Short mmCIF file of C-alpha atoms in Angstrom, two decimals:
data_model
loop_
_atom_site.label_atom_id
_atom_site.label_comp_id
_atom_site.label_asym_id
_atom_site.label_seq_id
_atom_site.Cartn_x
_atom_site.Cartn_y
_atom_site.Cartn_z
CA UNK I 1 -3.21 -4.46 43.27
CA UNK I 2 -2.60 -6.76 40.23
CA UNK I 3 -5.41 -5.97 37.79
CA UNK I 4 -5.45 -7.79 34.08
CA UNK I 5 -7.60 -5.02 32.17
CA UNK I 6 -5.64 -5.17 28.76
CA UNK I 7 -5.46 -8.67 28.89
CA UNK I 8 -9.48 -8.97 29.00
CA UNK I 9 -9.75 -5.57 26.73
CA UNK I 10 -7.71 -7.26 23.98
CA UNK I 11 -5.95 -10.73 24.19
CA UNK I 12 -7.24 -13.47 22.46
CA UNK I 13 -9.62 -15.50 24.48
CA UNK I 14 -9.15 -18.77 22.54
CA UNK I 15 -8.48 -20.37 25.78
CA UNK I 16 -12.02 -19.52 26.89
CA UNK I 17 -13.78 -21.00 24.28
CA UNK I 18 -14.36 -24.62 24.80
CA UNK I 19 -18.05 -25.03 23.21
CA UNK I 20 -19.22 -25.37 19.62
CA UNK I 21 -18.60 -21.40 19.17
CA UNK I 22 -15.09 -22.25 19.98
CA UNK I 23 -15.80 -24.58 16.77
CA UNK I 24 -17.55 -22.32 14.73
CA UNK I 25 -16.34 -19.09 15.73
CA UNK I 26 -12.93 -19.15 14.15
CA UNK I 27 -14.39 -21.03 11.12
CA UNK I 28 -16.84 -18.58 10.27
CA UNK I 29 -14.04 -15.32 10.96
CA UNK I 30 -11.24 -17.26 8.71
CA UNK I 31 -14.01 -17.75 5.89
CA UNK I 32 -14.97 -14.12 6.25
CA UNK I 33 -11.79 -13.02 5.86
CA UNK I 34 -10.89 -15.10 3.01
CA UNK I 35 -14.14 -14.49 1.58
CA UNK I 36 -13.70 -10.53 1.40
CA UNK I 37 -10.06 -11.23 0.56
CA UNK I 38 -10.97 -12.84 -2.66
CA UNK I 39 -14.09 -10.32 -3.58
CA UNK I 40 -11.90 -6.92 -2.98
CA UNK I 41 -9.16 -8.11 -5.33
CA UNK I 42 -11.53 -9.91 -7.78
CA UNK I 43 -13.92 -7.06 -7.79
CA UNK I 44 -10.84 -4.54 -8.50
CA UNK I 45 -8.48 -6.76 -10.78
CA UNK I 46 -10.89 -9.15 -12.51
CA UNK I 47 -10.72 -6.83 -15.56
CA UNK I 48 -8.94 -3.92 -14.28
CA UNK I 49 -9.52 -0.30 -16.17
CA UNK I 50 -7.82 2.90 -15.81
CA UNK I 51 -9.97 5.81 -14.56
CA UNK I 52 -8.39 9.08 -15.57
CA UNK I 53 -5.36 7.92 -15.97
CA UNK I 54 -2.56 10.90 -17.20
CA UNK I 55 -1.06 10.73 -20.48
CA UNK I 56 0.85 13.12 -22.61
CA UNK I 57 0.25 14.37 -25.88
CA UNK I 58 2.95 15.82 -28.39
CA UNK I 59 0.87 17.17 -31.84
CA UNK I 60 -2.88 17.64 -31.51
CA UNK I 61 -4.83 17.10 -28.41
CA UNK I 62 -8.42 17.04 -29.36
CA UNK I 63 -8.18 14.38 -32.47
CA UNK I 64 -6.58 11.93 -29.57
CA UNK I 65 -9.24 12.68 -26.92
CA UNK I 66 -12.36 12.32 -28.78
CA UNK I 67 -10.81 9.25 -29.82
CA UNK I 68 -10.28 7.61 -27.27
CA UNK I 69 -12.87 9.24 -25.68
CA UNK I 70 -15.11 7.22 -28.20
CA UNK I 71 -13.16 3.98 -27.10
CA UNK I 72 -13.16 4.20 -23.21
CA UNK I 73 -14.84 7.25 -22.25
CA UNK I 74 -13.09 8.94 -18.84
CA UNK I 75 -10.36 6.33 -19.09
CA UNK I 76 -7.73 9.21 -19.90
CA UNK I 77 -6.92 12.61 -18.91
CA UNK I 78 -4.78 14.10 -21.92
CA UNK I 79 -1.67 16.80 -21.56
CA UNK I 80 -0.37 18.78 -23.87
CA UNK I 81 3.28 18.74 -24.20
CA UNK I 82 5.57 20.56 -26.96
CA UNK I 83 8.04 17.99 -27.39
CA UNK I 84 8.91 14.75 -26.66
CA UNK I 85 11.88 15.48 -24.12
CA UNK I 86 9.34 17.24 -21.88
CA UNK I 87 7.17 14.74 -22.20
CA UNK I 88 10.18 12.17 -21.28
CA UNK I 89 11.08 14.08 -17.82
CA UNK I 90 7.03 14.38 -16.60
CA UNK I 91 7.14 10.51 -17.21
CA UNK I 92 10.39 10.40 -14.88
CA UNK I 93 8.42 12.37 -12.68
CA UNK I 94 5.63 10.12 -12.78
CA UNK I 95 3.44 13.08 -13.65
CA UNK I 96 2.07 11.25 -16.62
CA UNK I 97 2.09 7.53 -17.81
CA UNK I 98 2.77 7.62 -21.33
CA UNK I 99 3.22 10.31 -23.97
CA UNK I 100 2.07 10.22 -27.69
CA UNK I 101 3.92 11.56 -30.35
CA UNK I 102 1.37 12.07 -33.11
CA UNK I 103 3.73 12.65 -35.83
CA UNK I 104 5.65 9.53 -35.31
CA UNK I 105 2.92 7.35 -34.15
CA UNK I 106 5.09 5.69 -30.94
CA UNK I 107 4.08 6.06 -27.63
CA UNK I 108 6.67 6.82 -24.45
CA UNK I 109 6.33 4.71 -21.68
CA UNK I 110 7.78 3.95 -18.67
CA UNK I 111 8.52 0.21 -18.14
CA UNK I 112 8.66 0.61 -14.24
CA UNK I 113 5.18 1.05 -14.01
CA UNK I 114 4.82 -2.43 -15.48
CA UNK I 115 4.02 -4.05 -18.27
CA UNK I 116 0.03 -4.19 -17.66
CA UNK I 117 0.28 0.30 -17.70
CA UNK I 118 2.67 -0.35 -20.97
CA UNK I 119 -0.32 -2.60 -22.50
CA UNK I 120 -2.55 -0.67 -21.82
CA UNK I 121 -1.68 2.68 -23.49
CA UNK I 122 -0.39 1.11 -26.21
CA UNK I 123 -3.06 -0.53 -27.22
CA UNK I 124 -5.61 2.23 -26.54
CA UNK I 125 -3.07 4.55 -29.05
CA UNK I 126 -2.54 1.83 -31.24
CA UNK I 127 1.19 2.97 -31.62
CA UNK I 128 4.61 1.28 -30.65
CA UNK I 129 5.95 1.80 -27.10
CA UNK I 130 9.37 3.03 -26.28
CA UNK I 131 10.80 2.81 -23.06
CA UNK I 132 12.16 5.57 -21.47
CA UNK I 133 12.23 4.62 -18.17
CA UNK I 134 12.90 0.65 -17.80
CA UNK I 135 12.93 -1.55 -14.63
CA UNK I 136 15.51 -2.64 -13.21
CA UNK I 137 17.06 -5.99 -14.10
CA UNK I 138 15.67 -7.79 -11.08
CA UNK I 139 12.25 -6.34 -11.50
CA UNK I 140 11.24 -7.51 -14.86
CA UNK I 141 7.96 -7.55 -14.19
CA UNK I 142 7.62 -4.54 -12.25
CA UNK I 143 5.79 -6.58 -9.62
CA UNK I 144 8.83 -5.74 -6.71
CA UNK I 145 7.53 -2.87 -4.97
CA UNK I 146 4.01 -5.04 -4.56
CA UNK I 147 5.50 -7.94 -3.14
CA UNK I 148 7.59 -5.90 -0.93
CA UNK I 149 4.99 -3.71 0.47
CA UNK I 150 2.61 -7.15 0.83
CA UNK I 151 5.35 -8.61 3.07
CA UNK I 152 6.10 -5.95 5.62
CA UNK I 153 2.30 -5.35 5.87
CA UNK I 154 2.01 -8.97 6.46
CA UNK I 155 4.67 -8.67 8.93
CA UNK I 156 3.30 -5.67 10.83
CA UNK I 157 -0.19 -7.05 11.41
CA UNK I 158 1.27 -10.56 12.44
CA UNK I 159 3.68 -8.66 14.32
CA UNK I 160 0.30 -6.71 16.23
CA UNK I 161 -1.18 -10.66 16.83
CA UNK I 162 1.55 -11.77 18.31
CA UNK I 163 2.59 -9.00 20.30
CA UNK I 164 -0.93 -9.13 22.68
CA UNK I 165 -0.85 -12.95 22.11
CA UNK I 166 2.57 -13.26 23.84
CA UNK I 167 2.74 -10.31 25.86
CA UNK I 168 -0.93 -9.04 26.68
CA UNK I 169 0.57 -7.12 30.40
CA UNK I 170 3.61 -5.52 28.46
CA UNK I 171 3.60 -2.06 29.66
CA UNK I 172 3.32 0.33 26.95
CA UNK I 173 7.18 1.71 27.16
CA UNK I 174 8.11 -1.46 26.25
CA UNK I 175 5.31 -2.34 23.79
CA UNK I 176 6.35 0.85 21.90
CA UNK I 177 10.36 -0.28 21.81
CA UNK I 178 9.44 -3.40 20.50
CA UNK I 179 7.32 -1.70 17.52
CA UNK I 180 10.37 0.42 17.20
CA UNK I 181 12.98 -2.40 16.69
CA UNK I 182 10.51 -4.78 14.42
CA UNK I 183 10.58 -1.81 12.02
CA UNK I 184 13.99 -0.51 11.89
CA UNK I 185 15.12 -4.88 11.72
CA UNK I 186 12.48 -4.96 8.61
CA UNK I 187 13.53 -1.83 6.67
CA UNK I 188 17.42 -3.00 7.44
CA UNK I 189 16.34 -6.16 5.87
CA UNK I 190 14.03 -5.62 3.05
CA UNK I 191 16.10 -2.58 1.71
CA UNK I 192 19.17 -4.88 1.89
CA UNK I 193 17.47 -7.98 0.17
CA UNK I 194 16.20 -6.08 -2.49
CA UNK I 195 19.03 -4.38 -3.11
CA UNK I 196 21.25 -7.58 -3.39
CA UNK I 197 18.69 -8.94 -6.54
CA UNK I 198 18.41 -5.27 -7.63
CA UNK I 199 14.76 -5.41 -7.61
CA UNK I 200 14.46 -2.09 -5.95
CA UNK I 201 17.39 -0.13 -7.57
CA UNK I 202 16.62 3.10 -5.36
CA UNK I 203 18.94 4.67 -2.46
CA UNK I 204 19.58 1.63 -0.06
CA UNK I 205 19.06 3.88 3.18
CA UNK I 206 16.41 6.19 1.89
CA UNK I 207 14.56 2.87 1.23
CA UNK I 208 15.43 1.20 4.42
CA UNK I 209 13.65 4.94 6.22
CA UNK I 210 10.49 4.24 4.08
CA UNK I 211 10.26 0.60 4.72
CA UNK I 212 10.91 0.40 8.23
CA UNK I 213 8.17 3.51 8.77
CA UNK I 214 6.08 1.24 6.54
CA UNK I 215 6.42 -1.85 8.87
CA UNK I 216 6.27 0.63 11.98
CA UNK I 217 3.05 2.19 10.78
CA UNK I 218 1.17 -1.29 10.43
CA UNK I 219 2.56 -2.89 13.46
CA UNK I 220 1.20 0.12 15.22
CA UNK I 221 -2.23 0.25 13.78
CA UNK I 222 -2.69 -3.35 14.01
CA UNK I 223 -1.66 -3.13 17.87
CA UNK I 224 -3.68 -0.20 18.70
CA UNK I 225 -6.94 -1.80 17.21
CA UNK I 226 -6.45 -4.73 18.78
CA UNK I 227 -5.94 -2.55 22.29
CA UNK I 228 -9.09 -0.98 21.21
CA UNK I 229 -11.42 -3.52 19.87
CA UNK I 230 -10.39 -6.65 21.80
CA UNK I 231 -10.06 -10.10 19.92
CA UNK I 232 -12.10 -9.01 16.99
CA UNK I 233 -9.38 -5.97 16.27
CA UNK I 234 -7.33 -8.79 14.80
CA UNK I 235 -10.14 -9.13 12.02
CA UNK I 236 -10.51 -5.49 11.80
CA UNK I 237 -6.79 -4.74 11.27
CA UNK I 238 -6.70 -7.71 8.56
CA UNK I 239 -9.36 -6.06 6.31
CA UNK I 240 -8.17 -2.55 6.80
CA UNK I 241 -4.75 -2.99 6.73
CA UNK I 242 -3.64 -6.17 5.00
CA UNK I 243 -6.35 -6.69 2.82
CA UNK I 244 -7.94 -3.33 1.81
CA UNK I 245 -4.50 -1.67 2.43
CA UNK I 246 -2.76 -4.21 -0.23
CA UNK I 247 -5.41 -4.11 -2.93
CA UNK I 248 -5.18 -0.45 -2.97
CA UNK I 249 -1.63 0.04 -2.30
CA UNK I 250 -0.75 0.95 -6.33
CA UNK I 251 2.16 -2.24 -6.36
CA UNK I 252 0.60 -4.07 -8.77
CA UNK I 253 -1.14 -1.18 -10.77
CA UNK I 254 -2.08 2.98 -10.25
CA UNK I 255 -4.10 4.48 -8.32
CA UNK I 256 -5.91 5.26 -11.60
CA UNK I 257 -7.02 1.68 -12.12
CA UNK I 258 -8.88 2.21 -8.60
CA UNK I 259 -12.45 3.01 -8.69
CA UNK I 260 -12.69 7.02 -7.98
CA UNK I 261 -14.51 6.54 -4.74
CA UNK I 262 -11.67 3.96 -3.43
CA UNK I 263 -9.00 6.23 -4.74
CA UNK I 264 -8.62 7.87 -1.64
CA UNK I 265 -7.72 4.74 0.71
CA UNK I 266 -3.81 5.30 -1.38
CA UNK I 267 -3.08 7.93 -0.22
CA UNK I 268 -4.55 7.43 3.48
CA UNK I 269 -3.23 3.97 4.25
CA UNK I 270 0.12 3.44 5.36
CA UNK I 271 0.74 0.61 2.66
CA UNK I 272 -0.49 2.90 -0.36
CA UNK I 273 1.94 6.08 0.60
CA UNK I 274 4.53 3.55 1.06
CA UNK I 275 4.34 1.42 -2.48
CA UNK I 276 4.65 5.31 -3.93
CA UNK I 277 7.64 6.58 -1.66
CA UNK I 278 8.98 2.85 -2.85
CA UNK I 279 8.68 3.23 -6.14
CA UNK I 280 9.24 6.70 -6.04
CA UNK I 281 12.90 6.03 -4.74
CA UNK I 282 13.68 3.86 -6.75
CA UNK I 283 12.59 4.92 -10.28
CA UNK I 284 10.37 8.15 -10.00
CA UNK I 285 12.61 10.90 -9.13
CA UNK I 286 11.28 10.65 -4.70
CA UNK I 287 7.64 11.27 -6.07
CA UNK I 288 5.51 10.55 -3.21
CA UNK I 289 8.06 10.44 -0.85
CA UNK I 290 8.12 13.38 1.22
CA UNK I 291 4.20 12.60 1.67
CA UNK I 292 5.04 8.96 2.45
CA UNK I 293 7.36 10.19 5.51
CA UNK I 294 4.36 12.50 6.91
CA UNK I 295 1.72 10.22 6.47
CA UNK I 296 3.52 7.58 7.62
CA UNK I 297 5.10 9.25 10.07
CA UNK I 298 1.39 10.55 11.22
CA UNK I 299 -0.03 6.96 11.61
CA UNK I 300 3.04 6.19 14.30
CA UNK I 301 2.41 9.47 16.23
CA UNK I 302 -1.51 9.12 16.32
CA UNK I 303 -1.36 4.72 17.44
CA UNK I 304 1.66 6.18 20.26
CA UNK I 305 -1.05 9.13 21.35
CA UNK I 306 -4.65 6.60 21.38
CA UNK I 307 -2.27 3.56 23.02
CA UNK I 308 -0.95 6.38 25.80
CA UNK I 309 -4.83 7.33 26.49
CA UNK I 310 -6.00 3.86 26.49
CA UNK I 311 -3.49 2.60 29.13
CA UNK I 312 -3.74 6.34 30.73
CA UNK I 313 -7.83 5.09 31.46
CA UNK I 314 -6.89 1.18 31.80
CA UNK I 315 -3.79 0.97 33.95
CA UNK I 316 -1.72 -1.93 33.08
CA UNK I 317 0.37 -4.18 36.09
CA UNK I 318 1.24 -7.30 36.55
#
């Protein structure tokens, strides 16, 4: 017998709606969504502030914390380093984000965090920065990693709309290849654009493995609350995953600038551990990317393992 249960569990039912809440109704979710859009990323970027954010210190610790303990108190968690060459490789590490050298009065910095992390330390040392770790030619304003992690996200969760819009009785199988070959196609071709302008200077396949489990990861989740929630998971997914996901991914500044209780959503969503594998590759000596592949990795497995149950419950024919 022909039954349509994912179809009424999770397609859209624009057709249905023929009234004044088939007016109103997308009205009021579009402003919604726009409207916590523009509050998340206003709220965290209006006037953003480091929280803890590590720096390295090559002379005398306390003189430098109480001052600028005095300036912007719990801004900066302080290191002590013996010279500046060890200093230099935790910055390549991304251990720390700038190193003072009290006796010289300049500041190491690493340009590929971007100029707003440069600014910032430098001013709150009042020394000169040096670079020790510039971006790349194409990524002059060390924005790259941000707008590439904002586009496969974007991708993914219009990927998720479209799939149940187009296909709402595609057996699962099938669903699952087509996640599959939307993610390998985007890390092929984000990897391979970025490489061309050199605004992502990292390995070109190690990148194309993070990306594509980026774009995999959100396609997935965006799919599997959709399968779960019905027509509103498309609202749900866009706050979690494209909105909340992008304004705490780290592309545009650290994890640090986050407020400490929304620190956590980094390293949870599938956009955060990617921006760090990203930029890990491609400037930071892989940090964050063996994480990045698990969590990532974990988010594919756990969307497979619900989707299987669901359909497992709900049969799907057609």
């Amino acid at each position: 017998m022909t039954t349509t249960t994912e179809y009424e569990d999770a397609a859209p039912r624009g057709h249905a709606q023929t009234g004044m809440r088939g007016v109103m109704l997308p009205v009021l979710i579009g402003t919604l969504t726009g409207a916590i859009f523009v509050t998340v990323f206003l709220a965290l970027f209006h006037a953003p502030t480091p929280h803890g954010l590590p720096l390295g210190i090559v002379g005398a610790v306390d003189t430098v914390q109480a001052r600028l303990d005095a300036q912007r108190p719990g801004a900066f968690t302080l290191t002590s380093f013996v010279d500046a060459q060890s200093a230099t490789e935790a910055i390549r590490r991304r251990e720390i984000y700038g190193a003072f050298l009290t006796n010289e009065g300049k500041v190491l910095v690493a340009g590929a965090n971007g100029p707003s992390v440069t600014a910032t330390v430098s001013q709150a040392l009042q020394a000169q920065p040096v670079d020790v770790l510039p971006s790349s030619a194409g990524d002059t304003a060390g924005l790259s990693t941000f707008y590439a992690g904002f586009g496969v996200v974007l991708a993914g969760f219009l990927f998720g709309q479209i799939s149940y819009g187009m296909a709402p009785l595609l057996p699962l199988r099938r669903r699952l290849l087509s996640i599959g070959i939307f993610g390998a196609l985007n890390g092929v071709l984000v990897a391979g654009i970025s490489s061309s302008l050199n605004a992502l200077p990292g390995n070109v396949a190690v990148l194309a493995l993070v990306v594509a489990l980026v774009a995999t990861a959100v396609a997935a989740a965006t799919v599997t609350i959709i399968r779960l929630a019905g027509p509103v998971g498309t609202t749900i997914s866009s706050v979690v995953l494209l909105i909340l996901g992008n304004a705490t991914g780290g592309g545009t500044l650290p994890v640090a600038y986050l407020p400490e209780w929304l620190q956590w959503a980094s390293g949870v969503l599938p956009v955060g551990v990617g921006v760090r594998a990203i930029k890990g590759v491609s400037y930071f000596q892989n940090d964050g990317l063996a994480t990045g592949l698990l969590v990532l990795a974990a988010w594919i497995a756990v969307c497979a393992g619900v989707l299987f149950l669901k359909d497992r419950r709900q049969p799907v024919t057609g």
